[in-house]
PDB file of N, CA and C in Angstrom:
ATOM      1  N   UNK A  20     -31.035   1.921  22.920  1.00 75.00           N
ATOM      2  CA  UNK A  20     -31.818   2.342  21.782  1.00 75.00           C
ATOM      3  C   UNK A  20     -30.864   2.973  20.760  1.00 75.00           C
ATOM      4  N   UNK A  21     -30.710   2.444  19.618  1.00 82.00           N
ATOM      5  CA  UNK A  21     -29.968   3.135  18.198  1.00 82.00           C
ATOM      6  C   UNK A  21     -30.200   4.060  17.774  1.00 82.00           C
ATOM      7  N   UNK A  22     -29.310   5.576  17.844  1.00 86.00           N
ATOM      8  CA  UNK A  22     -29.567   6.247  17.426  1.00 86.00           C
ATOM      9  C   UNK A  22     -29.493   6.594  15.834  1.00 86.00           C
ATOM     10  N   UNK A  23     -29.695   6.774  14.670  1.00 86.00           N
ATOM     11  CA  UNK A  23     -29.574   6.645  13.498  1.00 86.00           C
ATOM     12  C   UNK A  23     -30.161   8.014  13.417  1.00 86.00           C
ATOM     13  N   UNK A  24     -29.084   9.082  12.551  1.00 82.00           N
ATOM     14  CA  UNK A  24     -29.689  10.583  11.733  1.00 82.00           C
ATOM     15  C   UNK A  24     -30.339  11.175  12.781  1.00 82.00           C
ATOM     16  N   UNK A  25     -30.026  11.010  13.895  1.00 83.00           N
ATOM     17  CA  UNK A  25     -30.499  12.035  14.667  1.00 83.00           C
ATOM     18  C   UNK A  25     -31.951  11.180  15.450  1.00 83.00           C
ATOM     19  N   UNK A  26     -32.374  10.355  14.842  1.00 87.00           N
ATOM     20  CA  UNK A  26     -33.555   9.830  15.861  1.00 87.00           C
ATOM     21  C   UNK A  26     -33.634   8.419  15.987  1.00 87.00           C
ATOM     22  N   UNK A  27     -34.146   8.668  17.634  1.00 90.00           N
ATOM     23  CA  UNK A  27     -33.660   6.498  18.378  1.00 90.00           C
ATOM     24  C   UNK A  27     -34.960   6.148  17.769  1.00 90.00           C
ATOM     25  N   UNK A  28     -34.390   5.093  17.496  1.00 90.00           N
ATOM     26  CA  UNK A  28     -35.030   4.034  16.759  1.00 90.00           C
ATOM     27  C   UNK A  28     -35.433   2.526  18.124  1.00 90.00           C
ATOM     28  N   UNK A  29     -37.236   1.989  18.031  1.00 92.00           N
ATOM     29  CA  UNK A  29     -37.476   1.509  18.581  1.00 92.00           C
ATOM     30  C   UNK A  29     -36.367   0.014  18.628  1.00 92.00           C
ATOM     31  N   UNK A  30     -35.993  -0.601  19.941  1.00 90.00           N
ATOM     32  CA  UNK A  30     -34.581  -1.814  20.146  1.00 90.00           C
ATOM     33  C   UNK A  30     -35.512  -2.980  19.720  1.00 90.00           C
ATOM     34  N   UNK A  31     -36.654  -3.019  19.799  1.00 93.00           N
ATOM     35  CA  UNK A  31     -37.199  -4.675  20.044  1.00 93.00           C
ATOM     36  C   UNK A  31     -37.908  -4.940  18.146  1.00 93.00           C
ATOM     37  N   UNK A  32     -37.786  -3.984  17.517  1.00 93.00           N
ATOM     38  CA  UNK A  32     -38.312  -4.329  16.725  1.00 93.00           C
ATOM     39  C   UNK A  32     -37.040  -4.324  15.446  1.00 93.00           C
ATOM     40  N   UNK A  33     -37.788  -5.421  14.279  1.00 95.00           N
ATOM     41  CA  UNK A  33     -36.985  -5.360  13.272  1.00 95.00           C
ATOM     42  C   UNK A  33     -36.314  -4.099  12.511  1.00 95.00           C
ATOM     43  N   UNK A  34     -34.998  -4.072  12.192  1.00 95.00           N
ATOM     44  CA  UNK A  34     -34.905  -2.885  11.816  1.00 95.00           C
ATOM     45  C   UNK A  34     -35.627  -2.498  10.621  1.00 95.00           C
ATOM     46  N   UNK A  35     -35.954  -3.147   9.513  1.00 94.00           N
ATOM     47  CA  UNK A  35     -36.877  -2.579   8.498  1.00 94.00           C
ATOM     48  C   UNK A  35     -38.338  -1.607   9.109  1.00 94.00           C
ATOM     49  N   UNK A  36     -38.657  -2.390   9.777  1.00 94.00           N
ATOM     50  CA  UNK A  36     -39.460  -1.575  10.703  1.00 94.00           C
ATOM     51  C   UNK A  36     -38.913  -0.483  11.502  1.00 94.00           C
ATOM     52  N   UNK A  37     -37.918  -0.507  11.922  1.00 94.00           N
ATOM     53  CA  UNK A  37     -37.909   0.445  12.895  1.00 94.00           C
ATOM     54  C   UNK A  37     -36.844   2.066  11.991  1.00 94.00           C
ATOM     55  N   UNK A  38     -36.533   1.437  10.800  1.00 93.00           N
ATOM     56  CA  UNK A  38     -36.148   2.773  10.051  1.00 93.00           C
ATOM     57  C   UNK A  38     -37.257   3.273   9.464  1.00 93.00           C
ATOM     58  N   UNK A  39     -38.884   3.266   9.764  1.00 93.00           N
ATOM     59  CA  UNK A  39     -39.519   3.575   9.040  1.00 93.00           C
ATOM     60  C   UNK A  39     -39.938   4.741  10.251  1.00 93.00           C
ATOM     61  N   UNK A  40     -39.138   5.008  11.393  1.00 91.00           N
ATOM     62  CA  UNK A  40     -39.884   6.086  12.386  1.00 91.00           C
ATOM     63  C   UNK A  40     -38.903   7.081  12.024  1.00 91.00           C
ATOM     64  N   UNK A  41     -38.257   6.885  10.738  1.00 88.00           N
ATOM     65  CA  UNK A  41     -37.434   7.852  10.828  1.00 88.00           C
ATOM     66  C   UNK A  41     -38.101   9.076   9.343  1.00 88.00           C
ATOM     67  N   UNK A  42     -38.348  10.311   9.671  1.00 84.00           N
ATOM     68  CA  UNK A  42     -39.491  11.017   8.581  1.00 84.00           C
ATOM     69  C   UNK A  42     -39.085  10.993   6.973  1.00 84.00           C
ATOM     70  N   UNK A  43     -39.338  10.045   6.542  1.00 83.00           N
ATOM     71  CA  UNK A  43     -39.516  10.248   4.914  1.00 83.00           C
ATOM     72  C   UNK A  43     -38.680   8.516   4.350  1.00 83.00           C
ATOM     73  N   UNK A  44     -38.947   7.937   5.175  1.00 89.00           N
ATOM     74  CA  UNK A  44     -38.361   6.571   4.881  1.00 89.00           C
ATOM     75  C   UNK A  44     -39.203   5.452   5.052  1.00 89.00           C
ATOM     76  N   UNK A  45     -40.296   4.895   4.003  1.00 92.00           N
ATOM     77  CA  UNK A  45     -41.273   4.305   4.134  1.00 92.00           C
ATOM     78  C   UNK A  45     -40.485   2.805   3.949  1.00 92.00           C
ATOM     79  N   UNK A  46     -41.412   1.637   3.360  1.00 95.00           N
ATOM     80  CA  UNK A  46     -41.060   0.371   3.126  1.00 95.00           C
ATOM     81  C   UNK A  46     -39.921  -0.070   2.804  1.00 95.00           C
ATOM     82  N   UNK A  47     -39.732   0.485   1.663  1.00 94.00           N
ATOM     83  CA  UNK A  47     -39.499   0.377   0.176  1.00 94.00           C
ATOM     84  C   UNK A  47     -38.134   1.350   0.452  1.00 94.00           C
ATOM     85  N   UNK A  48     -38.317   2.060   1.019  1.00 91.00           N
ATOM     86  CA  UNK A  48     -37.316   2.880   1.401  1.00 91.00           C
ATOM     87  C   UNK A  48     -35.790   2.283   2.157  1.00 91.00           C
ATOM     88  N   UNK A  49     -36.891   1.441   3.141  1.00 94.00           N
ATOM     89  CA  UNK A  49     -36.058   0.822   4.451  1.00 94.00           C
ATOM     90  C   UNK A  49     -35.311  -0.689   3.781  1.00 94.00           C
ATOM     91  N   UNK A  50     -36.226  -1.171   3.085  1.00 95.00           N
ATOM     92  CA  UNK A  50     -35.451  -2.367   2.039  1.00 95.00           C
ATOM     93  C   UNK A  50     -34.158  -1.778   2.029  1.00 95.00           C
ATOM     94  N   UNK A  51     -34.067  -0.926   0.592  1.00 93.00           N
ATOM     95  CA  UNK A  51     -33.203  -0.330  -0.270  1.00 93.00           C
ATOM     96  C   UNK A  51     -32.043   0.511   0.984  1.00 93.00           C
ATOM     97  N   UNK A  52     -32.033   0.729   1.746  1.00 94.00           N
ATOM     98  CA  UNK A  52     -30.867   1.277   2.441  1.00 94.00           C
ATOM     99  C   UNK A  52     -30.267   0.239   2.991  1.00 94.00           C
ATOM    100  N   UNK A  53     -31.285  -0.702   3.496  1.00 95.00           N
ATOM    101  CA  UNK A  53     -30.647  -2.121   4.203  1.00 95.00           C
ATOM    102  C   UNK A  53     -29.805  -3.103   3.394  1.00 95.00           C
ATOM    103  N   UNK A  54     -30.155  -2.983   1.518  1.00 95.00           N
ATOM    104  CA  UNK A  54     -29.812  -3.812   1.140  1.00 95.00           C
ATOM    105  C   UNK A  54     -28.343  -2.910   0.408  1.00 95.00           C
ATOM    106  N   UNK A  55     -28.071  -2.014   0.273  1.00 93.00           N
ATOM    107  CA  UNK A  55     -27.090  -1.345   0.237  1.00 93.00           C
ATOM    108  C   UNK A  55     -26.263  -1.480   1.318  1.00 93.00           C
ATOM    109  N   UNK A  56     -26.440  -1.245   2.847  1.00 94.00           N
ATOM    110  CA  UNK A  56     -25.908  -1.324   3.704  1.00 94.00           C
ATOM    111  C   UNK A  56     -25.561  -2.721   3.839  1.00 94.00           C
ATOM    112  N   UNK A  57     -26.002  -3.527   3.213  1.00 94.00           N
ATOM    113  CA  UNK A  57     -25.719  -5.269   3.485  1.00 94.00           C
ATOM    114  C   UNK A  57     -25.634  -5.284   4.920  1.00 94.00           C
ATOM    115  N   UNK A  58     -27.018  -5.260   5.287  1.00 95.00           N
ATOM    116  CA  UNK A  58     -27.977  -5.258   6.798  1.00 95.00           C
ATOM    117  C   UNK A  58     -28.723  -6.347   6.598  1.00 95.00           C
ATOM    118  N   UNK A  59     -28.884  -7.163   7.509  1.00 95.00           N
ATOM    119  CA  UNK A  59     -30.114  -8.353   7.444  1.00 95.00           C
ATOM    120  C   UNK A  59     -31.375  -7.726   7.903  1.00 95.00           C
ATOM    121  N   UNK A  60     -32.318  -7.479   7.203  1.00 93.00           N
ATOM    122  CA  UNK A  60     -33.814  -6.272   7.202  1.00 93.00           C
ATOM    123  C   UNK A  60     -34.566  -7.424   8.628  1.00 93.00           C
ATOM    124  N   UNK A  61     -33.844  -8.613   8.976  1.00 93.00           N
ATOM    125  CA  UNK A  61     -34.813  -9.912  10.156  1.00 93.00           C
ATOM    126  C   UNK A  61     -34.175  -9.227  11.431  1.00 93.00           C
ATOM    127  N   UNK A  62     -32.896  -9.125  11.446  1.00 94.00           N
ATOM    128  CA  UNK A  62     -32.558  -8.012  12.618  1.00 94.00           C
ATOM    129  C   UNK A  62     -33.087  -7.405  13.344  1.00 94.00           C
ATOM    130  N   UNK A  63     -32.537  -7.347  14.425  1.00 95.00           N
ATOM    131  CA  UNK A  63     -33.339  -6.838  16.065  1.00 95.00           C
ATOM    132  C   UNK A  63     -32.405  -5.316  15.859  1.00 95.00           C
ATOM    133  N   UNK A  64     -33.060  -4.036  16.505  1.00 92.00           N
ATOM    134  CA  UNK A  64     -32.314  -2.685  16.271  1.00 92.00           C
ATOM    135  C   UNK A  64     -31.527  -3.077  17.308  1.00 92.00           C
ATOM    136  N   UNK A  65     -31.895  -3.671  18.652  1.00 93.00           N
ATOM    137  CA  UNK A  65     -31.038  -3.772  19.631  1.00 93.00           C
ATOM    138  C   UNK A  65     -29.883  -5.015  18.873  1.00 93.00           C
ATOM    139  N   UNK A  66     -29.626  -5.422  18.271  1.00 93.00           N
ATOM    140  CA  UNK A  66     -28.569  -6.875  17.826  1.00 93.00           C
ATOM    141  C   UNK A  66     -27.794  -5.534  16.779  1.00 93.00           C
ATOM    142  N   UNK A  67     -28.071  -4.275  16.639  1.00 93.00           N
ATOM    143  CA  UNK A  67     -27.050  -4.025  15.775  1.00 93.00           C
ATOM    144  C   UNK A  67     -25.427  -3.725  15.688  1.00 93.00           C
ATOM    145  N   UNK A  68     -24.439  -4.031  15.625  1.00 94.00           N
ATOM    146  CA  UNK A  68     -23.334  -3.564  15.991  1.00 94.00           C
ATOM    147  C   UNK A  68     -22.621  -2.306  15.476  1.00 94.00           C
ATOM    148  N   UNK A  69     -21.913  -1.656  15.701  1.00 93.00           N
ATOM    149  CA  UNK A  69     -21.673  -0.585  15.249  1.00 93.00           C
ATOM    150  C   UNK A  69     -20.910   0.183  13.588  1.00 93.00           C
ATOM    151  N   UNK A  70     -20.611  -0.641  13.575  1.00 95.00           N
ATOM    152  CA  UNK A  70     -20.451  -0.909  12.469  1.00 95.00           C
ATOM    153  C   UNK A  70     -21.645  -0.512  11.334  1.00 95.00           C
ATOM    154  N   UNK A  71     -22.867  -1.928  11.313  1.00 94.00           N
ATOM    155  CA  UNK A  71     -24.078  -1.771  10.946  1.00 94.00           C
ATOM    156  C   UNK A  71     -24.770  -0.389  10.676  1.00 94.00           C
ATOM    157  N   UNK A  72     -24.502   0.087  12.311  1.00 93.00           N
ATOM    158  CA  UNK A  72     -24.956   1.659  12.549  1.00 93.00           C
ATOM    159  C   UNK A  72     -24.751   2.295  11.327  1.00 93.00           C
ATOM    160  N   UNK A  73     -23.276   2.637  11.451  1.00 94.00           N
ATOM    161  CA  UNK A  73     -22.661   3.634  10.342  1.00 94.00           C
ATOM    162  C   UNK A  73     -22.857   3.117   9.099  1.00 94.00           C
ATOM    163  N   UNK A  74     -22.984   1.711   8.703  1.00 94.00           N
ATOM    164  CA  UNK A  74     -23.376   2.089   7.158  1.00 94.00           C
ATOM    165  C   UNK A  74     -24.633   2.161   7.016  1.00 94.00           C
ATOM    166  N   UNK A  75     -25.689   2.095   8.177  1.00 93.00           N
ATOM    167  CA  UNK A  75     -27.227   2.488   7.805  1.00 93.00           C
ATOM    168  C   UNK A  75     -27.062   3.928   7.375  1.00 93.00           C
ATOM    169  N   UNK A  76     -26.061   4.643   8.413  1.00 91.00           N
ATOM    170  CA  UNK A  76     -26.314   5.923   8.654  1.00 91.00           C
ATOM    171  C   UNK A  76     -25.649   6.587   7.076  1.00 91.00           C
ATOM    172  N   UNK A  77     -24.666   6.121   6.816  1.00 90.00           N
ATOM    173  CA  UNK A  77     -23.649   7.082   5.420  1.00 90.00           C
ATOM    174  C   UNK A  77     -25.573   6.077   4.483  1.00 90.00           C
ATOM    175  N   UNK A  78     -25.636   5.139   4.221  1.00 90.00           N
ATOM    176  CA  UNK A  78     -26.377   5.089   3.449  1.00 90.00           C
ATOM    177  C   UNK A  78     -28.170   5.781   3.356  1.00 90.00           C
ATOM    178  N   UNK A  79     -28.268   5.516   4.565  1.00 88.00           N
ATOM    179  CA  UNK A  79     -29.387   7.249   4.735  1.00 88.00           C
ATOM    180  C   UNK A  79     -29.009   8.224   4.355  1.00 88.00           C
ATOM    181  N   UNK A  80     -27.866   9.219   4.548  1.00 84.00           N
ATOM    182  CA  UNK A  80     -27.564  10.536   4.509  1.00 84.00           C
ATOM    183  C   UNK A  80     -27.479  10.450   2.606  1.00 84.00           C
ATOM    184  N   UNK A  81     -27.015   9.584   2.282  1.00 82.00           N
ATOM    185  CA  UNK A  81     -26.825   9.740   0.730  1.00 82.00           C
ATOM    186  C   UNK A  81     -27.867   9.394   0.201  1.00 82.00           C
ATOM    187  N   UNK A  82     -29.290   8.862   0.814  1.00 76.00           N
ATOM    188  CA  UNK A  82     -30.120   9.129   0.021  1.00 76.00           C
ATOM    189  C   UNK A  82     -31.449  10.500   0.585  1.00 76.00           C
ATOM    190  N   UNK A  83     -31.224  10.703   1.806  1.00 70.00           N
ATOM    191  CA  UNK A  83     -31.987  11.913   2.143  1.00 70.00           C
ATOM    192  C   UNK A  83     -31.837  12.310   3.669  1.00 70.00           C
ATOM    193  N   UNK A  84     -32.290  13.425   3.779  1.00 60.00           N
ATOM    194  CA  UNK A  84     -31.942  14.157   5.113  1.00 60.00           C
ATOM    195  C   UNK A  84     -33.331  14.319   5.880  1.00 60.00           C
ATOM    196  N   UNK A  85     -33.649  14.023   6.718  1.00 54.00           N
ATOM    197  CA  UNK A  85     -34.918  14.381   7.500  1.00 54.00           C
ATOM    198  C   UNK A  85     -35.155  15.587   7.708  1.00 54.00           C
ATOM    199  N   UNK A  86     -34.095  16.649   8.329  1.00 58.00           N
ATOM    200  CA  UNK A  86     -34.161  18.080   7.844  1.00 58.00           C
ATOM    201  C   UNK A  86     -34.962  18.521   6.799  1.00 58.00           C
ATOM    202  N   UNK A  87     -34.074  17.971   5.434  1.00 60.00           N
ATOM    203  CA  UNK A  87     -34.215  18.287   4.047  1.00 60.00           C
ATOM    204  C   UNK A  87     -35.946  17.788   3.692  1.00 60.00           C
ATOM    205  N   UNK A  88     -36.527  16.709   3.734  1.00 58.00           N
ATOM    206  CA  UNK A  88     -37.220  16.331   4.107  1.00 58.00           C
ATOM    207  C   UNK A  88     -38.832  16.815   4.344  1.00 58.00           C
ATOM    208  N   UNK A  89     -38.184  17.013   5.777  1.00 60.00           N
ATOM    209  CA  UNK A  89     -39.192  18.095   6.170  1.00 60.00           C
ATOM    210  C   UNK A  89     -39.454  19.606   5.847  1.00 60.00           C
ATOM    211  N   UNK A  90     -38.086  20.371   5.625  1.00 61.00           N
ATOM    212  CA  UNK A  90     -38.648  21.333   5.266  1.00 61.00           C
ATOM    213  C   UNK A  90     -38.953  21.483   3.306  1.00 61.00           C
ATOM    214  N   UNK A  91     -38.972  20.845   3.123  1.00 57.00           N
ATOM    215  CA  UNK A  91     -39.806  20.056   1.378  1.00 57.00           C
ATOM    216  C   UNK A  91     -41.168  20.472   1.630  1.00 57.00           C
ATOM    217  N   UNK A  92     -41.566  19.451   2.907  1.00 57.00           N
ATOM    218  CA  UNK A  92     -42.673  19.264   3.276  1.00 57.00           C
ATOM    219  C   UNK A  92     -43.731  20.524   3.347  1.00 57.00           C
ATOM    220  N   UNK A  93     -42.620  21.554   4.125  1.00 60.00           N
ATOM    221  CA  UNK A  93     -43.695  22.547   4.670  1.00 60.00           C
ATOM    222  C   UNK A  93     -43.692  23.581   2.906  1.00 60.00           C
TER     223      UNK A  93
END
């Protein structure tokens, strides 16, 4: 299971989908990091290589923090 920003991300599902369990990263969200990251959004989380990982991850952190995020929220 991929860990990304601190939380595993479901293996069997597409990653566009599966960056959306991560708090404050909806659709539209998960596009736009993937297509920055030059990630294929048809991708299995389990098919990702490591590589992939890290530029999901630098390209999450530069657009928001789940921390940050959440405490917005409260």
């Amino acid at each position: 299971m991929p860990r990304i920003v601190g939380v595993d991300i479901p293996n069997q599902k597409r990653i566009e989908a599966a960056l959306q369990y991560i708090y404050g990263v909806g659709p539209l969200t998960a596009k736009l990091i993937l297509a920055e990251a030059e990630v294929d959004p048809d991708k299995r989380a389990h098919e990702l290589v490591n590589d992939e990982i890290q530029r999901i991850t630098q390209a999450l952190q530069a657009r928001l923090s789940e921390g940050d995020l959440r405490r917005e929220a409260q």
